Amino acid sequence: MADTSLAVSPFSPTFVRELTPAAEKIALLYYLSYLCLGKFSKLERTIRTRAVETQTLFTYSDATMTKCVLTSDNLVNTLFPLLVKTVEKNKPTMAVKFLGKAQVWITDIITDVREIVKRYDAHNIDLATAASDVYQEKEETDKNIAKQDQELKGIKDALDSMKKLLDDKTKELAETEKKIISKSQEIQELVRSITQESKGLGVVAAIVPFIGQIIKSIYDAAKSPEQVAKLKALEAELKILSDEKSDLKHKQWQVQLQIIDQQMKAAKASFDRSSIPDPIYLPEVQKSLTIIRDILGELLNFWLKVRDLLVSLEQKTFAGEDFLDEFDTFKDEFIDSIQKATEAWSSFAASCRSASVIFQLQNKDAYRFLEVSPSSLSKEQWQIQYTSVKEKLQKIDPTRNYTSPAIPATAIPATATPAISA
């Protein structure tokens, strides 16, 4: 049988909820940087260059997500049906062959995801350099400015206070996250002990590395009321912690909005005095890019885990000596497991498809502001755009359950990874 100890992964098909606000925030922060620094031609070119690099990065990210969709679809439409046939025909060697070919797909995706993660790391370094260049230019320009006016000093005092408040909220959030991880591990340990008692559930746990998709089956497999009660209690505790985390993230975002508002005021005060404002938004762009990079890093670890699970399934189930001996009792459970796995992987493919569309839409529409130089705007036009971006930022809520954007018919190509042939 497959080793169910490998069947736990923190990655979830709901990752798109984190991706959407991060991608939207990046474009708006670039827009603010462009407005506040675009008055200076050298810095305008710097912002434009980095924004275009981000667009290119999103194009590669879209392609990577598309490949995840195609491979997930191939698991559902090709591999799983073939595995069912091998069980029905009692041909474990054929199953091993199919699993080996599937591992080639997974290895190919691992290479692509690892490469895109490297691109995000390199791009963040470029952004850090861009921020440094702005500071250097600012230092040279500000040599002729003797003092800050009282309004700017008051803004900075308020900003320091809000940053301290943000640090406090961030620490609270980190502590809650630790509790969630700890509670999740308790659930995983309990689930692992339950799945080890069921061969069929052991197989589906090996094929589906996210517990939420098979939780009903886990309850059905529990051997005692004590197991069910304990699992429900742990889930309830995890729900409380998750709600607490959501509330803290909302409060953290509200403080961030206040900080951004104060930063806008400081930037405008400097702008009106013909001084180069601090590149305050570029580090924020880096933070949002890091969120996307970390999501892709989790995706990389997820596919590495899937590859290990397929190897385990191949070696410890179909290649095991007990396959033929236990075939009669194994057959129905295995087919039922494949059906559950199909539903879970279809959900994962849908999330990857939504993520692909997010990258497409951001790449297509969100950077049109680059078509107009801020230096060509009148003071009134500049203020209108500035206010508009601020309002859009305020509408972003990282705790909101974003619905998937409409998926164009041409968003995902019809062709898929070459199917496995018998």
mmCIF file of C-alpha atoms in Angstrom, residues 19 27 69 93 99 108 141 152 163 174 177 199 233 279 302 334 337 353-355 358 400 407:
data_model
loop_
_atom_site.group_PDB
_atom_site.id
_atom_site.type_symbol
_atom_site.label_atom_id
_atom_site.label_comp_id
_atom_site.label_asym_id
_atom_site.label_seq_id
_atom_site.Cartn_x
_atom_site.Cartn_y
_atom_site.Cartn_z
ATOM 1 C CA LEU A 19 -2.716 35.794 -5.381
ATOM 2 C CA ALA A 27 0.103 47.426 -10.352
ATOM 3 C CA VAL A 69 -3.812 23.172 -15.467
ATOM 4 C CA THR A 93 3.177 -3.664 -14.238
ATOM 5 C CA LEU A 99 2.923 6.222 -13.066
ATOM 6 C CA ASP A 108 8.855 18.990 -16.148
ATOM 7 C CA THR A 141 18.704 66.812 -5.061
ATOM 8 C CA LEU A 152 5.795 67.063 6.609
ATOM 9 C CA LYS A 163 4.366 51.712 11.600
ATOM 10 C CA ALA A 174 2.665 35.681 13.334
ATOM 11 C CA GLU A 177 -0.118 31.659 12.387
ATOM 12 C CA LYS A 199 -6.455 0.787 2.497
ATOM 13 C CA ALA A 233 -12.885 19.424 18.192
ATOM 14 C CA PRO A 279 10.703 55.481 -3.130
ATOM 15 C CA PHE A 302 3.581 20.821 -3.725
ATOM 16 C CA PHE A 334 -9.040 1.656 -5.273
ATOM 17 C CA SER A 337 -10.278 6.344 -4.255
ATOM 18 C CA ARG A 353 -6.906 28.238 -14.320
ATOM 19 C CA SER A 354 -8.151 31.197 -12.271
ATOM 20 C CA ALA A 355 -4.563 32.097 -11.326
ATOM 21 C CA ILE A 358 -5.357 36.768 -12.962
ATOM 22 C CA ARG A 400 -12.075 38.918 1.142
ATOM 23 C CA ILE A 407 -12.175 33.012 -17.973
#
